[in-house]
Amino acid sequence: MFALREELARQFPGLRDEFRQFTQRHADTVVSEVTVAQVVGGMRGIRGLVCDTSVVDPDKGLYIRGIPIADLAHCLPEAIFFLLCAGQLPSPEALISLQQDLRRRAKIPAYVWDVLKAMPVDSHPMTMLSTAILVMERDSVFRRRYAEGMRKEDFWEATLEDSLQLLAKLPGIAAGIYRMRTRKGAPIPSDPSLDWGADYAHRLGLSDSEGNFARLIRLYLTLHCDHEGGNVSAFTCHTVGSALSDPYYAVSAGLNGLAGPLHGLANQECLQFVLGVRERFHGVPTDEQLREYAWNTLQAGHVIPGYGHAVLRITDPRFVAFRIFGEQICPQDEIFRIVEKIFEIVPGVLREQGKAKDPWPNVDAVSGALLYHFGLTESDYYTVLFGVSRALGMCAQLILNRALGTPITRPKSVSTAWLKAAVGQTQQAA
Ligand code: NMX
Ligand code: MLT
């Protein structure tokens, strides 16, 4: 036994009983109403899902287990995984034991490389990441133990086991995908003296004489770890997991959602937008030039990537944390300065247009500029980094859901005819 598993084994039985009693006692209490706008508008704002790993306050941003993300920016991502699962940061000993456990599991099966090598050369790095995870599903302990008749009380433990196997291997797989896609050479072996994030940075193979790239990768992995339960990737992972599909199936599915341009792929789109600005104006534009460029983008029917949010109504604190890093490390970098200029101008343009409910930058508005500064210029790789980090939250959510015995997800859909009848427009419900 190692500290995380021990801690969860201590907490979960009581948590499950308390949750069961609470839900039985208050089963009929109304906590949310549903309007037509919400039914047709992506269920925005409907409180219909429990997620205890993190909460997003529209006016304050992300809280991991009650702690604002800004206060956690200095933490190692593996410590954040402990926090997400157990509700507290690990002791130094518990952190070391988790790191050792991850190292012990880091070896990547040879068949993963065979599958990745066999994929078409123009496969998107996210397709490769999702495929690599799916192909490892054959090793799922959850699936094997379920087939053997595992008790429901033990589901979380098998989910933790699969999650640790997966998380241990993800940085190596993700770094290998980068090297393969960019023809930089063979995968770089793990350095067992490094933490989870620094080892990922090391295995990407970019030069990092001062260790700032490793700092950036750690920060990246910490900031993107989780964003409550209703975002596309977390909700997809939750839904797939609720069918008792194991973490390999569920995380791979979640990543397929993350790969969309309105979600995690926005970081790729964002860097392209910034590069487009640089090319058009041969450097940092004036305020007026950028205002016109932003308006042209909107008038062409495109979104401005990295701006707006489904829940947040402020500048994303994850954006702020990255910006502080950029101001310290590369304040004069041209790409970073364009990002700063966009931050000055675009919220005003979006407010003037009046469509976006949130005109402020989200996490994706700046992350790419920092990666670019360190020579990670291949923007179609950026969502992979997001995915490696978000796997922490997806796995933690799966573990908690299996501990609480969350049932299969199955909201009721309605037909348009039913909706019309419900508002009294027609008499007949279909
Ligand atoms: N640029 C242009 N239009 C926008 C933007 C934007 N950045 N954000 C929202 N709108 C539009 C949106 O397309 C919608 O238009 P229409 O009525 O014609 O369909 C209208 O404003 C209302 O949308 P909202 O209710 O404000 O936003 P919603 O909750 O539907 O969507 C996002 C949220 C994040 C999908 C949306 O703001 C967006 O597309 N942003 C750009 C892409 C992006 O940065 N995504 C990353 C999200 C964060 N992440 O890491 O996943
Ligand atoms: C996320 O980090 O998942 C994004 O900000 C999107 C969201 O929360 O909807």
Coordinates of N, CA and C in Angstrom, one line a residue, residues 92-314:
P92 N 5.2 15.5 2.3 CA 6.4 15.2 1.5 C 6.6 13.7 1.3
E93 N 6.3 12.9 2.3 CA 6.5 11.5 2.2 C 5.5 10.9 1.2
A94 N 4.2 11.4 1.3 CA 3.2 10.8 0.4 C 3.4 11.2 -1.0
L95 N 4.0 12.4 -1.2 CA 4.3 12.9 -2.6 C 5.4 12.0 -3.1
I96 N 6.5 11.7 -2.3 CA 7.6 10.8 -2.8 C 7.0 9.5 -3.2
S97 N 6.1 9.0 -2.3 CA 5.6 7.6 -2.6 C 4.8 7.6 -3.9
L98 N 4.0 8.7 -4.1 CA 3.3 8.7 -5.4 C 4.2 8.8 -6.6
Q99 N 5.3 9.6 -6.4 CA 6.2 9.8 -7.5 C 6.9 8.4 -7.8
Q100 N 7.3 7.7 -6.8 CA 7.9 6.4 -7.0 C 7.0 5.4 -7.6
D101 N 5.7 5.5 -7.2 CA 4.7 4.6 -7.8 C 4.6 4.9 -9.3
L102 N 4.5 6.2 -9.7 CA 4.4 6.5 -11.1 C 5.6 6.1 -11.9
R103 N 6.8 6.3 -11.3 CA 8.0 5.9 -12.0 C 8.0 4.4 -12.3
R104 N 7.6 3.6 -11.3 CA 7.6 2.1 -11.3 C 6.7 1.7 -12.5
R105 N 5.7 2.5 -12.8 CA 4.7 2.1 -13.8 C 4.9 2.7 -15.2
A106 N 6.0 3.5 -15.3 CA 6.2 4.4 -16.5 C 6.5 3.6 -17.8
K107 N 6.9 2.4 -17.7 CA 7.4 1.7 -19.0 C 6.2 1.6 -20.0
I108 N 6.5 2.0 -21.2 CA 5.4 2.0 -22.2 C 5.5 0.7 -23.0
P109 N 4.3 -0.1 -23.1 CA 4.4 -1.3 -23.9 C 4.8 -1.1 -25.3
A110 N 5.6 -2.0 -25.8 CA 6.2 -1.8 -27.2 C 5.1 -1.7 -28.2
Y111 N 3.9 -2.4 -28.0 CA 2.9 -2.4 -29.0 C 2.3 -1.0 -29.2
V112 N 2.4 -0.1 -28.2 CA 1.9 1.2 -28.3 C 2.7 2.0 -29.4
W113 N 4.0 1.8 -29.4 CA 4.8 2.4 -30.4 C 4.5 1.8 -31.8
D114 N 4.3 0.5 -31.8 CA 4.0 -0.1 -33.1 C 2.7 0.5 -33.7
V115 N 1.7 0.6 -32.9 CA 0.4 1.2 -33.3 C 0.6 2.6 -33.8
L116 N 1.4 3.4 -33.0 CA 1.6 4.8 -33.4 C 2.3 4.9 -34.7
K117 N 3.3 4.1 -34.8 CA 4.1 4.1 -36.1 C 3.3 3.8 -37.3
A118 N 2.3 2.9 -37.1 CA 1.5 2.4 -38.2 C 0.4 3.5 -38.6
M119 N 0.3 4.5 -37.8 CA -0.8 5.5 -38.2 C -0.3 6.4 -39.3
P120 N -1.3 6.9 -40.1 CA -0.9 7.8 -41.2 C -0.1 9.0 -40.7
V121 N 0.8 9.4 -41.5 CA 1.7 10.5 -41.1 C 1.0 11.8 -40.8
D122 N -0.2 12.0 -41.4 CA -0.9 13.2 -41.1 C -2.0 13.1 -40.0
S123 N -1.9 12.0 -39.3 CA -2.8 11.9 -38.1 C -2.5 13.0 -37.1
H124 N -3.6 13.6 -36.6 CA -3.4 14.7 -35.6 C -2.8 14.1 -34.4
P125 N -1.9 14.8 -33.7 CA -1.3 14.3 -32.4 C -2.4 13.9 -31.4
M126 N -3.5 14.6 -31.4 CA -4.6 14.2 -30.5 C -5.2 12.8 -30.8
T127 N -5.3 12.6 -32.1 CA -5.7 11.2 -32.5 C -4.8 10.2 -32.1
M128 N -3.5 10.5 -32.2 CA -2.5 9.5 -31.8 C -2.5 9.3 -30.2
L129 N -2.7 10.4 -29.5 CA -2.8 10.3 -28.0 C -4.0 9.4 -27.6
S130 N -5.1 9.7 -28.2 CA -6.3 9.0 -27.8 C -6.2 7.5 -28.2
T131 N -5.6 7.3 -29.4 CA -5.5 5.9 -29.9 C -4.5 5.1 -28.9
A132 N -3.4 5.8 -28.6 CA -2.4 5.1 -27.7 C -3.1 4.7 -26.4
I133 N -4.0 5.5 -25.9 CA -4.6 5.2 -24.6 C -5.6 4.1 -24.8
L134 N -6.3 4.1 -25.9 CA -7.3 3.1 -26.2 C -6.7 1.7 -26.4
V135 N -5.5 1.8 -27.0 CA -4.9 0.5 -27.4 C -4.4 -0.2 -26.1
M136 N -4.1 0.6 -25.0 CA -3.6 0.0 -23.8 C -4.8 -0.5 -22.9
E137 N -6.0 -0.4 -23.4 CA -7.2 -0.8 -22.7 C -7.1 -2.3 -22.4
R138 N -6.4 -3.1 -23.2 CA -6.3 -4.5 -23.0 C -5.7 -4.8 -21.6
D139 N -4.9 -3.8 -21.0 CA -4.3 -4.0 -19.7 C -5.2 -3.6 -18.5
S140 N -6.4 -3.2 -18.8 CA -7.3 -2.6 -17.8 C -7.5 -3.6 -16.6
V141 N -7.2 -3.2 -15.4 CA -7.4 -4.0 -14.2 C -8.9 -4.0 -13.9
F142 N -9.5 -2.8 -14.1 CA -11.0 -2.6 -13.9 C -11.8 -3.6 -14.7
R143 N -11.5 -3.7 -16.0 CA -12.2 -4.6 -16.8 C -12.1 -6.0 -16.4
R144 N -10.8 -6.4 -16.1 CA -10.5 -7.8 -15.7 C -11.3 -8.1 -14.4
R145 N -11.1 -7.2 -13.4 CA -11.7 -7.5 -12.1 C -13.3 -7.5 -12.2
Y146 N -13.8 -6.6 -13.0 CA -15.3 -6.6 -13.2 C -15.7 -7.9 -13.7
A147 N -15.0 -8.4 -14.7 CA -15.4 -9.7 -15.3 C -15.3 -10.8 -14.3
E148 N -14.4 -10.7 -13.3 CA -14.2 -11.7 -12.2 C -15.3 -11.5 -11.1
G149 N -16.1 -10.5 -11.2 CA -17.2 -10.3 -10.2 C -16.8 -9.4 -9.1
M150 N -15.9 -8.4 -9.3 CA -15.5 -7.4 -8.3 C -16.7 -6.8 -7.6
R151 N -16.6 -6.6 -6.3 CA -17.7 -6.0 -5.5 C -17.7 -4.5 -5.9
K152 N -18.9 -3.9 -5.8 CA -19.1 -2.5 -6.1 C -18.2 -1.6 -5.3
E153 N -18.0 -1.9 -4.0 CA -17.2 -1.2 -3.1 C -15.7 -1.1 -3.5
D154 N -15.3 -2.0 -4.4 CA -13.9 -2.1 -4.8 C -13.7 -1.4 -6.1
F155 N -14.8 -0.9 -6.7 CA -14.6 -0.3 -8.1 C -13.6 0.8 -8.1
W156 N -13.6 1.7 -7.0 CA -12.7 2.8 -7.0 C -11.2 2.4 -7.0
E157 N -11.0 1.2 -6.4 CA -9.6 0.8 -6.2 C -9.0 0.3 -7.6
A158 N -9.9 -0.4 -8.3 CA -9.5 -0.8 -9.7 C -9.3 0.4 -10.6
T159 N -10.2 1.4 -10.4 CA -10.1 2.6 -11.2 C -8.9 3.4 -10.9
L160 N -8.5 3.4 -9.6 CA -7.2 4.1 -9.2 C -6.1 3.3 -9.9
E161 N -6.1 2.0 -9.8 CA -5.0 1.2 -10.4 C -4.8 1.6 -11.9
D162 N -5.9 1.5 -12.6 CA -5.9 1.9 -14.1 C -5.4 3.3 -14.3
S163 N -5.9 4.2 -13.4 CA -5.5 5.6 -13.6 C -4.0 5.8 -13.4
L164 N -3.5 5.2 -12.4 CA -2.0 5.3 -12.1 C -1.2 4.8 -13.3
Q165 N -1.6 3.6 -13.8 CA -0.9 3.0 -14.9 C -1.0 4.0 -16.1
L166 N -2.1 4.6 -16.3 CA -2.3 5.5 -17.4 C -1.5 6.8 -17.2
L167 N -1.6 7.4 -16.1 CA -0.9 8.7 -15.8 C 0.6 8.5 -15.9
A168 N 1.1 7.4 -15.4 CA 2.5 7.1 -15.4 C 3.1 7.1 -16.8
K169 N 2.3 6.6 -17.7 CA 2.8 6.4 -19.1 C 2.5 7.6 -20.0
L170 N 1.5 8.4 -19.6 CA 1.1 9.5 -20.5 C 2.2 10.4 -21.0
P171 N 3.1 11.0 -20.0 CA 4.1 11.9 -20.5 C 5.1 11.3 -21.5
G172 N 5.4 10.0 -21.3 CA 6.4 9.3 -22.2 C 5.7 9.1 -23.6
I173 N 4.4 8.7 -23.6 CA 3.7 8.5 -24.8 C 3.6 9.9 -25.6
A174 N 3.2 10.9 -24.8 CA 2.9 12.2 -25.4 C 4.2 12.8 -25.9
A175 N 5.3 12.6 -25.2 CA 6.6 13.1 -25.7 C 7.0 12.4 -27.0
G176 N 6.8 11.0 -26.9 CA 7.1 10.2 -28.1 C 6.4 10.7 -29.3
I177 N 5.1 11.0 -29.1 CA 4.2 11.5 -30.3 C 4.8 12.8 -30.8
Y178 N 5.3 13.7 -29.9 CA 5.9 14.9 -30.4 C 7.1 14.6 -31.3
R179 N 8.0 13.7 -30.8 CA 9.2 13.5 -31.5 C 8.9 12.8 -32.8
M180 N 7.9 11.9 -32.8 CA 7.6 11.2 -34.1 C 7.0 12.2 -35.1
R181 N 6.0 13.0 -34.6 CA 5.3 13.9 -35.5 C 6.3 15.0 -36.1
T182 N 7.3 15.4 -35.3 CA 8.1 16.5 -35.7 C 9.5 15.9 -36.3
R183 N 9.5 14.6 -36.4 CA 10.7 13.9 -36.9 C 12.0 14.4 -36.1
K184 N 11.9 14.4 -34.8 CA 13.0 14.8 -34.0 C 13.8 13.6 -33.5
G185 N 13.3 12.4 -33.9 CA 14.1 11.2 -33.5 C 13.4 10.3 -32.6
A186 N 14.1 9.3 -32.1 CA 13.5 8.2 -31.3 C 13.0 8.8 -29.9
P187 N 12.1 8.1 -29.3 CA 11.7 8.6 -27.9 C 12.8 8.6 -27.0
I188 N 12.8 9.6 -26.1 CA 13.9 9.8 -25.1 C 13.5 9.1 -23.9
P189 N 14.5 8.3 -23.3 CA 14.1 7.5 -22.1 C 13.8 8.4 -20.9
S190 N 13.1 7.9 -20.0 CA 12.7 8.7 -18.8 C 14.0 8.9 -18.0
D191 N 14.0 10.0 -17.2 CA 15.1 10.2 -16.3 C 14.5 10.1 -14.9
P192 N 14.8 8.9 -14.2 CA 14.1 8.6 -13.0 C 14.4 9.6 -11.8
S193 N 15.3 10.5 -12.0 CA 15.6 11.5 -11.0 C 14.6 12.7 -11.1
L194 N 13.8 12.7 -12.1 CA 13.0 13.9 -12.4 C 11.5 13.7 -11.9
D195 N 10.8 14.8 -11.6 CA 9.4 14.7 -11.3 C 8.6 14.5 -12.6
W196 N 7.3 14.2 -12.4 CA 6.5 13.9 -13.5 C 6.5 14.9 -14.6
G197 N 6.4 16.2 -14.3 CA 6.4 17.2 -15.3 C 7.7 17.5 -15.9
A198 N 8.8 17.5 -15.1 CA 10.1 17.8 -15.6 C 10.6 16.7 -16.5
D199 N 10.2 15.4 -16.2 CA 10.5 14.3 -17.0 C 9.8 14.4 -18.4
Y200 N 8.6 14.9 -18.4 CA 7.9 15.1 -19.6 C 8.7 16.2 -20.5
A201 N 9.1 17.3 -19.8 CA 9.8 18.3 -20.5 C 11.1 17.7 -21.1
H202 N 11.8 16.9 -20.3 CA 13.1 16.3 -20.7 C 12.9 15.4 -21.9
R203 N 11.7 14.7 -21.9 CA 11.5 13.7 -23.0 C 11.0 14.4 -24.3
L204 N 10.6 15.6 -24.2 CA 10.3 16.3 -25.4 C 11.5 16.7 -26.2
G205 N 12.7 16.8 -25.4 CA 14.0 16.9 -26.1 C 14.3 18.3 -26.5
L206 N 13.7 19.4 -26.0 CA 14.0 20.7 -26.4 C 15.1 21.2 -25.4
S207 N 15.9 22.1 -25.9 CA 17.0 22.6 -25.0 C 16.5 23.4 -23.9
D208 N 17.0 23.3 -22.7 CA 16.5 23.9 -21.5 C 17.6 24.2 -20.5
S209 N 18.6 25.0 -20.9 CA 19.7 25.2 -20.1 C 19.4 25.8 -18.7
E210 N 18.4 26.6 -18.6 CA 18.1 27.2 -17.3 C 17.0 26.5 -16.5
G211 N 16.4 25.5 -17.1 CA 15.3 24.8 -16.4 C 13.9 25.5 -16.5
N212 N 13.9 26.6 -17.3 CA 12.6 27.3 -17.4 C 11.5 26.6 -18.2
F213 N 12.0 25.8 -19.2 CA 11.0 25.1 -20.0 C 10.3 24.0 -19.1
A214 N 11.1 23.4 -18.2 CA 10.6 22.4 -17.3 C 9.6 23.1 -16.3
R215 N 10.0 24.3 -15.9 CA 9.0 25.1 -15.1 C 7.7 25.3 -15.8
L216 N 7.8 25.7 -17.1 CA 6.6 26.0 -17.8 C 5.8 24.7 -18.0
I217 N 6.4 23.6 -18.3 CA 5.6 22.4 -18.5 C 4.9 22.0 -17.2
R218 N 5.6 22.1 -16.0 CA 5.0 21.8 -14.7 C 3.8 22.7 -14.5
L219 N 4.0 24.0 -14.8 CA 2.9 25.0 -14.6 C 1.7 24.7 -15.5
Y220 N 2.1 24.3 -16.8 CA 1.0 23.9 -17.8 C 0.2 22.8 -17.2
L221 N 0.9 21.7 -16.7 CA 0.2 20.5 -16.3 C -0.6 20.8 -15.0
T222 N -0.2 21.7 -14.2 CA -0.9 22.1 -13.0 C -2.2 22.9 -13.4
L223 N -2.0 23.9 -14.2 CA -3.1 24.8 -14.5 C -4.3 24.2 -15.3
H224 N -3.9 23.2 -16.1 CA -5.0 22.6 -16.9 C -5.7 21.4 -16.3
C225 N -5.3 21.0 -15.1 CA -5.6 19.7 -14.5 C -7.1 19.4 -14.5
D226 N -8.0 20.3 -14.2 CA -9.4 20.0 -14.0 C -10.2 21.3 -14.2
H227 N -11.4 21.3 -14.5 CA -12.3 22.5 -14.6 C -13.7 22.1 -14.3
E228 N -14.0 21.6 -13.2 CA -15.2 21.0 -12.7 C -15.7 19.9 -13.7
G229 N -17.0 19.5 -13.5 CA -17.5 18.3 -14.2 C -18.2 18.5 -15.5
G230 N -18.6 19.7 -15.9 CA -19.5 19.9 -17.0 C -18.8 20.3 -18.3
N231 N -17.5 20.5 -18.3 CA -16.8 20.9 -19.6 C -16.9 19.6 -20.5
V232 N -16.7 19.8 -21.8 CA -16.9 18.7 -22.7 C -16.1 17.5 -22.4
S233 N -14.8 17.7 -22.1 CA -14.0 16.5 -21.9 C -14.3 15.8 -20.6
A234 N -14.5 16.5 -19.5 CA -14.8 15.9 -18.2 C -16.2 15.2 -18.3
F235 N -17.1 15.9 -18.9 CA -18.5 15.3 -19.0 C -18.5 14.1 -19.8
T236 N -17.8 14.1 -20.9 CA -17.7 12.9 -21.8 C -17.1 11.8 -21.1
C237 N -16.0 12.0 -20.4 CA -15.3 11.0 -19.6 C -16.2 10.5 -18.5
H238 N -16.9 11.4 -17.9 CA -17.8 11.0 -16.8 C -18.9 10.1 -17.4
T239 N -19.5 10.5 -18.5 CA -20.6 9.7 -19.1 C -20.1 8.3 -19.5
V240 N -19.0 8.3 -20.2 CA -18.5 6.9 -20.6 C -18.2 6.1 -19.4
G241 N -17.5 6.7 -18.4 CA -17.2 6.0 -17.2 C -18.4 5.5 -16.4
S242 N -19.5 6.3 -16.6 CA -20.7 5.9 -15.8 C -21.3 4.6 -16.3
A243 N -21.0 4.2 -17.5 CA -21.4 2.9 -18.0 C -20.5 1.8 -17.5
L244 N -19.6 2.1 -16.6 CA -18.5 1.2 -16.1 C -17.6 0.8 -17.2
S245 N -17.5 1.6 -18.2 CA -16.3 1.5 -19.1 C -15.1 1.9 -18.3
D246 N -14.0 1.3 -18.5 CA -12.8 1.5 -17.6 C -12.1 2.8 -18.0
P247 N -11.2 3.3 -17.2 CA -10.5 4.6 -17.4 C -9.9 4.8 -18.8
Y248 N -9.4 3.7 -19.4 CA -8.8 3.8 -20.7 C -9.8 4.3 -21.7
Y249 N -11.0 3.6 -21.7 CA -12.1 4.0 -22.6 C -12.5 5.4 -22.3
A250 N -12.7 5.7 -21.0 CA -13.3 7.0 -20.6 C -12.4 8.2 -20.9
V251 N -11.1 8.0 -20.5 CA -10.2 9.1 -20.8 C -9.9 9.4 -22.2
S252 N -9.8 8.3 -23.0 CA -9.6 8.4 -24.4 C -10.8 9.2 -25.0
A253 N -12.0 8.8 -24.6 CA -13.2 9.5 -25.1 C -13.2 11.0 -24.7
G254 N -12.8 11.3 -23.5 CA -12.8 12.7 -23.0 C -11.8 13.5 -23.9
L255 N -10.7 12.9 -24.2 CA -9.7 13.6 -25.0 C -10.2 13.8 -26.4
N256 N -11.1 13.0 -26.9 CA -11.7 13.2 -28.2 C -12.5 14.5 -28.2
G257 N -13.1 14.8 -27.1 CA -13.9 16.0 -26.9 C -12.9 17.2 -26.8
L258 N -11.8 17.0 -26.0 CA -10.9 18.1 -25.8 C -10.3 18.5 -27.2
A259 N -10.3 17.6 -28.2 CA -9.7 17.9 -29.5 C -10.5 18.9 -30.3
G260 N -11.6 19.3 -29.8 CA -12.5 20.2 -30.6 C -12.0 21.7 -30.5
P261 N -12.2 22.5 -31.6 CA -11.7 23.9 -31.6 C -12.4 24.8 -30.5
L262 N -13.6 24.4 -30.1 CA -14.2 25.3 -29.1 C -13.8 24.9 -27.7
H263 N -13.1 23.8 -27.6 CA -12.6 23.3 -26.3 C -11.0 23.4 -26.3
G264 N -10.4 22.2 -26.1 CA -8.9 22.2 -25.9 C -8.1 22.6 -27.2
L265 N -8.7 22.4 -28.3 CA -7.9 22.8 -29.5 C -7.8 24.3 -29.7
A266 N -8.5 25.0 -28.9 CA -8.4 26.5 -29.0 C -7.0 27.0 -28.8
N267 N -6.2 26.2 -28.0 CA -4.8 26.7 -27.8 C -4.0 26.7 -29.1
Q268 N -4.3 25.7 -29.9 CA -3.6 25.6 -31.3 C -4.1 26.7 -32.1
E269 N -5.4 26.9 -32.1 CA -6.0 28.0 -32.9 C -5.5 29.4 -32.5
C270 N -5.3 29.5 -31.2 CA -4.9 30.8 -30.7 C -3.5 31.2 -31.2
L271 N -2.6 30.2 -31.1 CA -1.3 30.5 -31.6 C -1.3 30.9 -33.1
Q272 N -2.1 30.1 -33.8 CA -2.3 30.5 -35.3 C -2.8 31.9 -35.4
F273 N -3.7 32.3 -34.6 CA -4.3 33.6 -34.7 C -3.2 34.7 -34.4
V274 N -2.4 34.4 -33.4 CA -1.3 35.3 -33.0 C -0.3 35.4 -34.1
L275 N 0.1 34.2 -34.7 CA 1.0 34.2 -35.8 C 0.5 35.0 -37.0
G276 N -0.8 34.8 -37.2 CA -1.5 35.6 -38.3 C -1.4 37.1 -38.1
V277 N -1.5 37.5 -36.9 CA -1.4 39.0 -36.6 C 0.0 39.4 -36.9
R278 N 1.0 38.6 -36.5 CA 2.4 39.0 -36.7 C 2.7 39.1 -38.2
E279 N 2.2 38.1 -38.9 CA 2.5 38.1 -40.3 C 1.9 39.3 -41.0
R280 N 0.6 39.5 -40.6 CA -0.1 40.6 -41.3 C 0.6 42.0 -41.0
F281 N 1.1 42.2 -39.8 CA 1.6 43.5 -39.4 C 3.1 43.5 -39.3
H282 N 3.8 42.4 -39.6 CA 5.2 42.3 -39.5 C 5.7 42.6 -38.1
G283 N 4.9 42.2 -37.1 CA 5.3 42.4 -35.7 C 4.1 42.8 -34.9
V284 N 4.4 43.5 -33.8 CA 3.3 43.9 -32.9 C 2.4 45.0 -33.6
P285 N 1.2 44.8 -33.7 CA 0.3 45.9 -34.4 C 0.0 47.0 -33.5
T286 N -0.4 48.1 -34.1 CA -0.9 49.2 -33.3 C -2.3 48.8 -32.8
D287 N -2.8 49.6 -31.8 CA -4.2 49.3 -31.3 C -5.2 49.3 -32.4
E288 N -5.1 50.3 -33.3 CA -6.1 50.5 -34.3 C -6.0 49.3 -35.3
Q289 N -4.8 48.9 -35.7 CA -4.6 47.8 -36.6 C -5.3 46.5 -36.0
L290 N -5.0 46.3 -34.8 CA -5.5 45.1 -34.1 C -7.0 45.1 -34.0
R291 N -7.5 46.3 -33.7 CA -9.0 46.4 -33.5 C -9.7 46.0 -34.9
E292 N -9.1 46.6 -36.0 CA -9.7 46.3 -37.3 C -9.5 44.8 -37.6
Y293 N -8.4 44.2 -37.3 CA -8.1 42.8 -37.5 C -9.2 41.9 -36.8
A294 N -9.4 42.3 -35.5 CA -10.4 41.5 -34.7 C -11.8 41.6 -35.3
W295 N -12.1 42.8 -35.7 CA -13.5 43.0 -36.3 C -13.6 42.2 -37.6
N296 N -12.5 42.2 -38.4 CA -12.6 41.4 -39.6 C -12.8 40.0 -39.3
T297 N -12.1 39.5 -38.3 CA -12.3 38.1 -37.9 C -13.7 37.8 -37.5
L298 N -14.3 38.7 -36.7 CA -15.7 38.5 -36.3 C -16.6 38.6 -37.5
Q299 N -16.4 39.6 -38.4 CA -17.3 39.7 -39.5 C -17.2 38.6 -40.5
A300 N -16.0 37.9 -40.5 CA -15.9 36.7 -41.4 C -16.6 35.5 -40.8
G301 N -17.2 35.7 -39.6 CA -18.0 34.6 -38.9 C -17.1 33.7 -38.1
H302 N -15.9 34.1 -37.8 CA -15.0 33.3 -37.0 C -15.0 33.7 -35.5
V303 N -14.7 32.8 -34.6 CA -14.5 33.2 -33.2 C -13.1 33.7 -33.0
I304 N -12.9 34.5 -32.0 CA -11.5 34.8 -31.6 C -11.1 33.8 -30.6
P305 N -10.1 32.9 -31.0 CA -9.8 31.8 -30.1 C -9.1 32.3 -28.8
G306 N -9.4 31.7 -27.7 CA -8.8 32.0 -26.4 C -9.6 33.1 -25.7
Y307 N -10.7 33.5 -26.3 CA -11.6 34.5 -25.6 C -13.0 33.9 -25.4
G308 N -13.6 34.3 -24.3 CA -15.0 33.8 -24.0 C -14.9 32.5 -23.2
H309 N -16.0 32.2 -22.5 CA -16.1 31.0 -21.8 C -17.6 30.7 -21.4
A310 N -17.8 29.4 -21.3 CA -19.2 29.0 -21.0 C -19.6 29.3 -19.6
V311 N -18.7 29.4 -18.7 CA -19.0 29.6 -17.3 C -18.4 30.9 -16.7
L312 N -17.1 31.1 -17.0 CA -16.4 32.2 -16.5 C -16.9 33.6 -17.0
R313 N -16.9 34.6 -16.1 CA -17.3 35.9 -16.5 C -16.2 36.9 -16.1
I314 N -15.0 36.4 -16.1 CA -13.8 37.2 -15.7 C -12.6 36.7 -16.5

